[in-house]
PDB file of C-alpha atoms and ligand atoms in Angstrom:
ATOM      1  CA  MET A  14      -0.312 -34.924 -60.915  1.00 54.00           C
ATOM      2  CA  SER A  15       2.583 -37.238 -60.157  1.00 62.00           C
ATOM      3  CA  ALA A  16       2.055 -40.267 -57.917  1.00 64.00           C
ATOM      4  CA  PRO A  17       3.062 -39.825 -54.264  1.00 66.00           C
ATOM      5  CA  PRO A  18       6.397 -41.426 -53.365  1.00 65.00           C
ATOM      6  CA  PRO A  19       6.029 -44.977 -52.051  1.00 67.00           C
ATOM      7  CA  MET A  20       5.781 -45.120 -48.281  1.00 70.00           C
ATOM      8  CA  SER A  21       8.885 -46.559 -46.733  1.00 74.00           C
ATOM      9  CA  VAL A  22       8.050 -49.611 -44.650  1.00 74.00           C
ATOM     10  CA  PRO A  23      10.402 -50.235 -41.747  1.00 68.00           C
ATOM     11  CA  PRO A  24      11.932 -53.720 -41.898  1.00 70.00           C
ATOM     12  CA  LYS A  25       9.930 -56.168 -39.816  1.00 74.00           C
ATOM     13  CA  ALA A  26      11.813 -57.652 -36.877  1.00 73.00           C
ATOM     14  CA  PRO A  27      11.727 -61.470 -36.924  1.00 77.00           C
ATOM     15  CA  PRO A  28       9.316 -62.914 -34.356  1.00 91.00           C
ATOM     16  CA  ARG A  29      10.940 -63.642 -31.030  1.00 97.00           C
ATOM     17  CA  LEU A  30      10.452 -66.988 -29.326  1.00 98.00           C
ATOM     18  CA  LYS A  31       8.026 -66.661 -26.418  1.00 98.00           C
ATOM     19  CA  VAL A  32       9.547 -68.089 -23.268  1.00 98.00           C
ATOM     20  CA  ALA A  33       8.231 -68.935 -19.803  1.00 98.00           C
ATOM     21  CA  VAL A  34      10.775 -68.940 -16.981  1.00 98.00           C
ATOM     22  CA  LEU A  35      10.022 -71.197 -14.006  1.00 98.00           C
ATOM     23  CA  ILE A  36      11.716 -70.475 -10.694  1.00 98.00           C
ATOM     24  CA  SER A  37      11.560 -71.552  -7.056  1.00 98.00           C
ATOM     25  CA  GLY A  38      14.095 -69.268  -5.407  1.00 98.00           C
ATOM     26  CA  ARG A  39      16.481 -66.379  -5.848  1.00 97.00           C
ATOM     27  CA  GLY A  40      16.257 -66.300  -9.638  1.00 98.00           C
ATOM     28  CA  SER A  41      19.779 -65.277 -10.620  1.00 98.00           C
ATOM     29  CA  ASN A  42      19.630 -67.398 -13.775  1.00 98.00           C
ATOM     30  CA  MET A  43      16.270 -65.833 -14.552  1.00 98.00           C
ATOM     31  CA  GLU A  44      17.968 -62.422 -14.223  1.00 98.00           C
ATOM     32  CA  ALA A  45      20.622 -63.491 -16.722  1.00 98.00           C
ATOM     33  CA  LEU A  46      17.837 -64.468 -19.139  1.00 98.00           C
ATOM     34  CA  ILE A  47      16.002 -61.200 -18.516  1.00 98.00           C
ATOM     35  CA  ALA A  48      19.187 -59.249 -19.293  1.00 98.00           C
ATOM     36  CA  ALA A  49      19.739 -61.221 -22.491  1.00 98.00           C
ATOM     37  CA  CYS A  50      16.128 -60.758 -23.631  1.00 98.00           C
ATOM     38  CA  ALA A  51      16.468 -57.004 -23.055  1.00 97.00           C
ATOM     39  CA  GLU A  52      18.942 -56.870 -25.954  1.00 97.00           C
ATOM     40  CA  PRO A  53      17.089 -55.692 -29.059  1.00 95.00           C
ATOM     41  CA  GLU A  54      18.597 -58.389 -31.283  1.00 95.00           C
ATOM     42  CA  PHE A  55      17.997 -61.276 -28.856  1.00 97.00           C
ATOM     43  CA  PRO A  56      15.711 -63.872 -30.496  1.00 98.00           C
ATOM     44  CA  ALA A  57      13.563 -64.623 -27.415  1.00 98.00           C
ATOM     45  CA  GLU A  58      11.239 -62.757 -25.061  1.00 98.00           C
ATOM     46  CA  ILE A  59       9.945 -63.691 -21.626  1.00 98.00           C
ATOM     47  CA  VAL A  60       6.145 -63.776 -21.527  1.00 98.00           C
ATOM     48  CA  THR A  61       5.708 -65.064 -17.985  1.00 98.00           C
ATOM     49  CA  VAL A  62       7.716 -65.905 -14.875  1.00 98.00           C
ATOM     50  CA  VAL A  63       6.142 -68.632 -12.755  1.00 98.00           C
ATOM     51  CA  SER A  64       7.088 -69.697  -9.256  1.00 98.00           C
ATOM     52  CA  ASN A  65       5.786 -72.684  -7.316  1.00 98.00           C
ATOM     53  CA  ARG A  66       6.794 -70.864  -4.130  1.00 98.00           C
ATOM     54  CA  PRO A  67       5.065 -67.602  -3.133  1.00 98.00           C
ATOM     55  CA  ASP A  68       8.178 -66.438  -1.241  1.00 98.00           C
ATOM     56  CA  ALA A  69      10.629 -66.894  -4.118  1.00 98.00           C
ATOM     57  CA  LYS A  70      12.971 -63.888  -4.134  1.00 98.00           C
ATOM     58  CA  GLY A  71      13.112 -63.992  -7.907  1.00 98.00           C
ATOM     59  CA  LEU A  72       9.456 -62.908  -8.149  1.00 98.00           C
ATOM     60  CA  ASP A  73      10.293 -59.360  -7.014  1.00 98.00           C
ATOM     61  CA  LYS A  74      13.191 -59.197  -9.455  1.00 98.00           C
ATOM     62  CA  ALA A  75      10.892 -60.257 -12.289  1.00 98.00           C
ATOM     63  CA  ARG A  76       8.260 -57.693 -11.300  1.00 98.00           C
ATOM     64  CA  ASP A  77      10.948 -54.984 -11.075  1.00 98.00           C
ATOM     65  CA  ALA A  78      11.891 -55.868 -14.633  1.00 98.00           C
ATOM     66  CA  GLY A  79       8.264 -55.272 -15.650  1.00 98.00           C
ATOM     67  CA  LEU A  80       7.478 -58.922 -16.340  1.00 98.00           C
ATOM     68  CA  THR A  81       4.234 -60.759 -15.742  1.00 97.00           C
ATOM     69  CA  THR A  82       4.564 -63.095 -12.789  1.00 98.00           C
ATOM     70  CA  LYS A  83       2.387 -65.908 -11.551  1.00 98.00           C
ATOM     71  CA  VAL A  84       2.515 -67.986  -8.386  1.00 98.00           C
ATOM     72  CA  ILE A  85       1.216 -71.514  -8.718  1.00 98.00           C
ATOM     73  CA  ASP A  86       1.848 -72.915  -5.269  1.00 97.00           C
ATOM     74  CA  HIS A  87       2.158 -76.684  -5.410  1.00 96.00           C
ATOM     75  CA  LYS A  88       0.869 -76.829  -1.811  1.00 96.00           C
ATOM     76  CA  ASP A  89      -2.533 -75.629  -3.046  1.00 97.00           C
ATOM     77  CA  PHE A  90      -3.000 -78.809  -5.057  1.00 97.00           C
ATOM     78  CA  GLN A  91      -3.849 -82.327  -3.977  1.00 96.00           C
ATOM     79  CA  SER A  92      -1.637 -84.073  -6.501  1.00 96.00           C
ATOM     80  CA  ARG A  93       1.355 -83.438  -8.717  1.00 96.00           C
ATOM     81  CA  GLU A  94      -0.924 -83.908 -11.731  1.00 96.00           C
ATOM     82  CA  SER A  95      -3.425 -81.226 -10.680  1.00 98.00           C
ATOM     83  CA  PHE A  96      -0.566 -78.791  -9.931  1.00 98.00           C
ATOM     84  CA  GLU A  97       0.921 -79.489 -13.344  1.00 98.00           C
ATOM     85  CA  ASP A  98      -2.461 -79.118 -15.074  1.00 98.00           C
ATOM     86  CA  ALA A  99      -2.763 -75.605 -13.623  1.00 98.00           C
ATOM     87  CA  LEU A 100       0.808 -74.870 -14.646  1.00 98.00           C
ATOM     88  CA  HIS A 101       0.224 -76.202 -18.141  1.00 98.00           C
ATOM     89  CA  SER A 102      -2.928 -74.114 -18.683  1.00 98.00           C
ATOM     90  CA  HIS A 103      -1.181 -70.964 -17.496  1.00 98.00           C
ATOM     91  CA  LEU A 104       1.726 -71.638 -19.841  1.00 98.00           C
ATOM     92  CA  GLU A 105      -0.615 -72.262 -22.778  1.00 98.00           C
ATOM     93  CA  ASP A 106      -2.544 -69.074 -21.997  1.00 98.00           C
ATOM     94  CA  SER A 107       0.697 -67.091 -21.828  1.00 98.00           C
ATOM     95  CA  GLY A 108       1.582 -68.121 -25.358  1.00 98.00           C
ATOM     96  CA  ALA A 109       4.929 -69.580 -24.247  1.00 98.00           C
ATOM     97  CA  LYS A 110       6.541 -71.901 -26.772  1.00 98.00           C
ATOM     98  CA  LEU A 111       9.533 -72.810 -24.619  1.00 98.00           C
ATOM     99  CA  ILE A 112       9.987 -73.328 -20.884  1.00 98.00           C
ATOM    100  CA  CYS A 113      13.263 -72.383 -19.192  1.00 98.00           C
ATOM    101  CA  LEU A 114      13.623 -74.029 -15.789  1.00 98.00           C
ATOM    102  CA  ALA A 115      15.817 -71.666 -13.777  1.00 98.00           C
ATOM    103  CA  GLY A 116      16.286 -73.109 -10.320  1.00 98.00           C
ATOM    104  CA  PHE A 117      12.814 -74.670 -10.436  1.00 98.00           C
ATOM    105  CA  MET A 118      13.138 -77.257  -7.690  1.00 95.00           C
ATOM    106  CA  ARG A 119       9.992 -79.302  -8.182  1.00 95.00           C
ATOM    107  CA  LEU A 120      10.183 -82.668  -9.886  1.00 95.00           C
ATOM    108  CA  LEU A 121       7.940 -82.833 -12.931  1.00 97.00           C
ATOM    109  CA  THR A 122       6.019 -85.960 -13.920  1.00 97.00           C
ATOM    110  CA  SER A 123       6.774 -87.661 -17.200  1.00 97.00           C
ATOM    111  CA  ARG A 124       3.269 -86.698 -18.341  1.00 98.00           C
ATOM    112  CA  PHE A 125       4.141 -82.989 -18.072  1.00 98.00           C
ATOM    113  CA  VAL A 126       7.650 -83.470 -19.443  1.00 98.00           C
ATOM    114  CA  GLU A 127       6.337 -85.301 -22.507  1.00 98.00           C
ATOM    115  CA  ARG A 128       3.793 -82.547 -23.141  1.00 98.00           C
ATOM    116  CA  TRP A 129       6.755 -80.136 -23.405  1.00 98.00           C
ATOM    117  CA  ARG A 130       9.224 -82.535 -24.998  1.00 98.00           C
ATOM    118  CA  ASP A 131      12.026 -80.619 -26.734  1.00 98.00           C
ATOM    119  CA  ARG A 132      10.285 -77.400 -25.644  1.00 98.00           C
ATOM    120  CA  MET A 133      11.662 -77.318 -22.084  1.00 98.00           C
ATOM    121  CA  ILE A 134      15.256 -76.671 -21.046  1.00 98.00           C
ATOM    122  CA  ASN A 135      16.981 -76.687 -17.658  1.00 98.00           C
ATOM    123  CA  ILE A 136      20.209 -75.491 -16.105  1.00 98.00           C
ATOM    124  CA  HIS A 137      22.052 -77.725 -13.685  1.00 98.00           C
ATOM    125  CA  PRO A 138      25.189 -76.940 -11.654  1.00 98.00           C
ATOM    126  CA  SER A 139      27.391 -79.826 -12.777  1.00 98.00           C
ATOM    127  CA  LEU A 140      28.886 -81.329 -15.887  1.00 98.00           C
ATOM    128  CA  LEU A 141      26.063 -83.745 -16.655  1.00 98.00           C
ATOM    129  CA  PRO A 142      25.693 -86.680 -16.733  1.00 98.00           C
ATOM    130  CA  SER A 143      27.932 -86.511 -13.648  1.00 98.00           C
ATOM    131  CA  PHE A 144      26.563 -85.224 -10.346  1.00 98.00           C
ATOM    132  CA  LYS A 145      22.827 -85.186 -10.952  1.00 98.00           C
ATOM    133  CA  GLY A 146      20.714 -84.023  -8.031  1.00 97.00           C
ATOM    134  CA  LEU A 147      21.439 -81.697  -5.135  1.00 97.00           C
ATOM    135  CA  HIS A 148      24.616 -80.438  -3.399  1.00 98.00           C
ATOM    136  CA  THR A 149      26.723 -80.810  -6.501  1.00 98.00           C
ATOM    137  CA  HIS A 150      29.598 -78.579  -5.298  1.00 98.00           C
ATOM    138  CA  GLU A 151      30.055 -80.537  -2.054  1.00 98.00           C
ATOM    139  CA  ARG A 152      29.961 -83.835  -3.920  1.00 98.00           C
ATOM    140  CA  VAL A 153      32.470 -82.668  -6.529  1.00 98.00           C
ATOM    141  CA  LEU A 154      34.903 -81.678  -3.758  1.00 98.00           C
ATOM    142  CA  GLU A 155      34.393 -85.005  -2.009  1.00 98.00           C
ATOM    143  CA  ALA A 156      34.985 -86.903  -5.238  1.00 98.00           C
ATOM    144  CA  GLY A 157      38.141 -84.909  -5.991  1.00 97.00           C
ATOM    145  CA  THR A 158      37.362 -84.269  -9.648  1.00 97.00           C
ATOM    146  CA  ARG A 159      39.680 -81.717 -11.269  1.00 95.00           C
ATOM    147  CA  PHE A 160      36.955 -80.007 -13.229  1.00 96.00           C
ATOM    148  CA  HIS A 161      33.418 -78.936 -12.473  1.00 97.00           C
ATOM    149  CA  GLY A 162      30.886 -76.880 -14.359  1.00 97.00           C
ATOM    150  CA  CYS A 163      27.313 -76.464 -15.451  1.00 98.00           C
ATOM    151  CA  THR A 164      24.995 -77.743 -18.159  1.00 97.00           C
ATOM    152  CA  VAL A 165      21.945 -76.570 -20.082  1.00 97.00           C
ATOM    153  CA  HIS A 166      19.924 -79.468 -21.439  1.00 98.00           C
ATOM    154  CA  PHE A 167      16.528 -80.430 -22.785  1.00 98.00           C
ATOM    155  CA  VAL A 168      14.391 -81.950 -20.049  1.00 98.00           C
ATOM    156  CA  ARG A 169      13.560 -85.630 -19.982  1.00 98.00           C
ATOM    157  CA  PRO A 170      11.449 -87.513 -17.404  1.00 97.00           C
ATOM    158  CA  GLU A 171      14.494 -88.702 -15.487  1.00 97.00           C
ATOM    159  CA  MET A 172      15.917 -86.023 -13.181  1.00 95.00           C
ATOM    160  CA  ASP A 173      18.731 -83.867 -14.654  1.00 96.00           C
ATOM    161  CA  ASP A 174      18.733 -85.952 -17.798  1.00 97.00           C
ATOM    162  CA  GLY A 175      18.358 -85.051 -21.472  1.00 98.00           C
ATOM    163  CA  PRO A 176      20.169 -83.872 -24.587  1.00 98.00           C
ATOM    164  CA  ILE A 177      22.934 -81.414 -23.705  1.00 97.00           C
ATOM    165  CA  ILE A 178      22.919 -78.011 -25.410  1.00 96.00           C
ATOM    166  CA  ALA A 179      25.728 -76.130 -23.641  1.00 95.00           C
ATOM    167  CA  GLN A 180      28.273 -76.698 -20.912  1.00 95.00           C
ATOM    168  CA  ALA A 181      30.911 -74.622 -19.179  1.00 94.00           C
ATOM    169  CA  CYS A 182      33.824 -76.260 -17.434  1.00 95.00           C
ATOM    170  CA  LEU A 183      36.137 -74.809 -14.828  1.00 95.00           C
ATOM    171  CA  PRO A 184      39.018 -76.072 -12.707  1.00 94.00           C
ATOM    172  CA  VAL A 185      38.528 -77.110  -9.111  1.00 97.00           C
ATOM    173  CA  MET A 186      41.169 -75.244  -7.086  1.00 96.00           C
ATOM    174  CA  PRO A 187      42.982 -76.864  -4.148  1.00 95.00           C
ATOM    175  CA  ASN A 188      41.547 -74.430  -1.603  1.00 95.00           C
ATOM    176  CA  ASP A 189      37.983 -74.423  -2.960  1.00 97.00           C
ATOM    177  CA  THR A 190      35.014 -74.671  -0.613  1.00 98.00           C
ATOM    178  CA  PRO A 191      31.494 -75.527  -1.789  1.00 98.00           C
ATOM    179  CA  ASP A 192      30.696 -71.806  -1.630  1.00 98.00           C
ATOM    180  CA  SER A 193      33.729 -70.591  -3.584  1.00 98.00           C
ATOM    181  CA  LEU A 194      33.257 -73.282  -6.200  1.00 98.00           C
ATOM    182  CA  GLY A 195      29.518 -72.682  -6.407  1.00 98.00           C
ATOM    183  CA  ALA A 196      30.067 -68.955  -6.894  1.00 98.00           C
ATOM    184  CA  ARG A 197      32.408 -69.565  -9.853  1.00 97.00           C
ATOM    185  CA  VAL A 198      30.017 -72.095 -11.365  1.00 97.00           C
ATOM    186  CA  LEU A 199      27.142 -69.615 -11.033  1.00 98.00           C
ATOM    187  CA  VAL A 200      29.052 -67.010 -13.061  1.00 97.00           C
ATOM    188  CA  GLN A 201      29.342 -69.603 -15.827  1.00 96.00           C
ATOM    189  CA  GLU A 202      25.659 -70.553 -15.513  1.00 97.00           C
ATOM    190  CA  HIS A 203      24.791 -66.937 -16.236  1.00 97.00           C
ATOM    191  CA  ARG A 204      26.910 -67.113 -19.400  1.00 96.00           C
ATOM    192  CA  ILE A 205      25.688 -70.390 -20.841  1.00 96.00           C
ATOM    193  CA  TYR A 206      21.963 -70.118 -20.161  1.00 97.00           C
ATOM    194  CA  PRO A 207      21.505 -67.089 -22.434  1.00 97.00           C
ATOM    195  CA  LEU A 208      23.824 -68.710 -24.971  1.00 95.00           C
ATOM    196  CA  ALA A 209      21.770 -71.920 -25.000  1.00 96.00           C
ATOM    197  CA  LEU A 210      18.502 -69.997 -25.191  1.00 98.00           C
ATOM    198  CA  ARG A 211      19.822 -68.016 -28.143  1.00 96.00           C
ATOM    199  CA  LEU A 212      20.807 -71.203 -29.986  1.00 95.00           C
ATOM    200  CA  VAL A 213      17.401 -72.796 -29.368  1.00 97.00           C
ATOM    201  CA  ALA A 214      15.480 -69.616 -30.276  1.00 97.00           C
ATOM    202  CA  GLU A 215      17.444 -69.261 -33.498  1.00 96.00           C
ATOM    203  CA  GLY A 216      16.434 -72.793 -34.434  1.00 95.00           C
ATOM    204  CA  LYS A 217      20.041 -73.939 -34.423  1.00 95.00           C
ATOM    205  CA  VAL A 218      19.504 -76.905 -32.121  1.00 96.00           C
ATOM    206  CA  ILE A 219      17.917 -80.122 -33.266  1.00 95.00           C
ATOM    207  CA  VAL A 220      17.460 -83.215 -31.152  1.00 96.00           C
ATOM    208  CA  ARG A 221      18.375 -86.466 -32.816  1.00 95.00           C
ATOM    209  CA  GLY A 222      19.099 -89.860 -31.301  1.00 92.00           C
ATOM    210  CA  GLY A 223      19.045 -88.470 -27.767  1.00 93.00           C
ATOM    211  CA  ARG A 224      21.635 -85.792 -28.560  1.00 96.00           C
ATOM    212  CA  ALA A 225      21.267 -82.090 -29.245  1.00 95.00           C
ATOM    213  CA  LEU A 226      22.988 -81.185 -32.504  1.00 94.00           C
ATOM    214  CA  ILE A 227      23.988 -77.572 -33.033  1.00 92.00           C
ATOM    215  CA  ASP A 228      24.487 -76.316 -36.550  1.00 86.00           C
ATOM    216  CA  SER A 229      27.014 -73.627 -35.607  1.00 75.00           C
ATOM    217  CA  PRO A 230      29.256 -75.152 -32.959  1.00 64.00           C
ATOM    218  CA  PRO A 231      31.752 -72.964 -31.120  1.00 65.00           C
ATOM    219  CA  PRO A 232      35.412 -73.248 -32.185  1.00 64.00           C
ATOM    220  CA  ASP A 233      37.288 -76.244 -30.869  1.00 64.00           C
ATOM    221  CA  THR A 234      39.241 -75.455 -27.715  1.00 70.00           C
ATOM    222  CA  ALA A 235      40.925 -77.597 -25.084  1.00 70.00           C
ATOM    223  CA  LEU A 236      41.235 -77.312 -21.328  1.00 66.00           C
ATOM    224  CA  VAL A 237      44.218 -78.699 -19.497  1.00 65.00           C
ATOM    225  CA  ASN A 238      44.399 -80.072 -15.994  1.00 65.00           C
ATOM    226  CA  PRO A 239      44.414 -77.452 -13.210  1.00 62.00           C
ATOM    227  CA  PRO A 240      47.226 -77.352 -10.627  1.00 62.00           C
ATOM    228  CA  PHE A 241      47.447 -80.418  -8.387  1.00 62.00           C
ATOM    229  CA  SER A 242      48.534 -78.501  -5.285  1.00 62.00           C
ATOM    230  CA  ASP A 243      48.670 -74.898  -4.045  1.00 55.00           C
TER     231      ASP A 243
HETATM  232  C1  GAR B1107      21.288 -72.797  -9.903  1.00 61.25           C
HETATM  233  O1  GAR B1107      22.589 -73.092  -9.489  1.00 61.25           O
HETATM  234  C2  GAR B1107      20.762 -73.886 -10.805  1.00 61.25           C
HETATM  235  O2  GAR B1107      21.742 -74.440 -11.633  1.00 61.25           O
HETATM  236  C3  GAR B1107      20.281 -74.903  -9.795  1.00 61.25           C
HETATM  237  O3  GAR B1107      19.660 -74.130  -8.803  1.00 61.25           O
HETATM  238  C4  GAR B1107      20.316 -72.857  -8.730  1.00 61.25           C
HETATM  239  C5  GAR B1107      19.250 -71.791  -8.834  1.00 61.25           C
HETATM  240  O4  GAR B1107      19.819 -70.528  -8.644  1.00 61.25           O
HETATM  241  N1  GAR B1107      19.377 -75.844 -10.385  1.00 61.25           N
HETATM  242  C6  GAR B1107      19.370 -77.145 -10.079  1.00 61.25           C
HETATM  243  O5  GAR B1107      20.075 -77.632  -9.214  1.00 61.25           O
HETATM  244  C7  GAR B1107      18.405 -77.988 -10.887  1.00 61.25           C
HETATM  245  N2  GAR B1107      18.709 -79.369 -10.783  1.00 61.25           N
HETATM  246  P1  GAR B1107      19.076 -69.237  -9.166  1.00 61.25           P
HETATM  247  O6  GAR B1107      17.670 -69.295  -8.574  1.00 61.25           O
HETATM  248  O7  GAR B1107      19.871 -68.100  -8.599  1.00 61.25           O
HETATM  249  O8  GAR B1107      19.052 -69.278 -10.670  1.00 61.25           O
END
């Protein structure tokens, strides 16, 4: 009797990076990450969505997408440290290897940040290191800068600080309001957060000397000054 033909083994998909997404509000950046992770070839998967606010709108969106959600309300804890200990244990239990802060509006202590050093990234609505903090669109208009944008970066103990992975830049138009500018920035946030996550999950980003080095940089392009008047 001849030997049976060898069984064909389907090729094994490479393991996907397990990601926790932390939110405090509407969660539109989280949605962009969910959409990216839904692509079969995307190198990351979301294992938990955590909110520090029980009323965060993003929680429903995450549940609708079939994701595990968890509320860890900072008001239930007596100190920042005890809140962060609960957060840390949930993240460890979830198996997450990377945290994506997506509109997570709670300052994290350096103790927590160092525990997740180079394993936690954030999106911020400005071209860092300019315009750290809140109300970036208003402040950009007040300052009269010609360009604005958004940044994805590794998190460091100082607020909105850390090695930069990706940025998008757009012109400030003469008739812009904080809302119109913010809406255009948000569109770009939704582009660069998945891009940055892909680069990190593919192991293409290394942090050296306070900078994030990317081994396959995008092609060199230039932006020119936007119109000075309408
Ligand atoms: C986004 O614009 C994000 O960049 C910003 O909060 C918004 C959250 O929106 N984050 C920060 O300002 C952090 N410093 P979203 O909940 O719809 O993603």
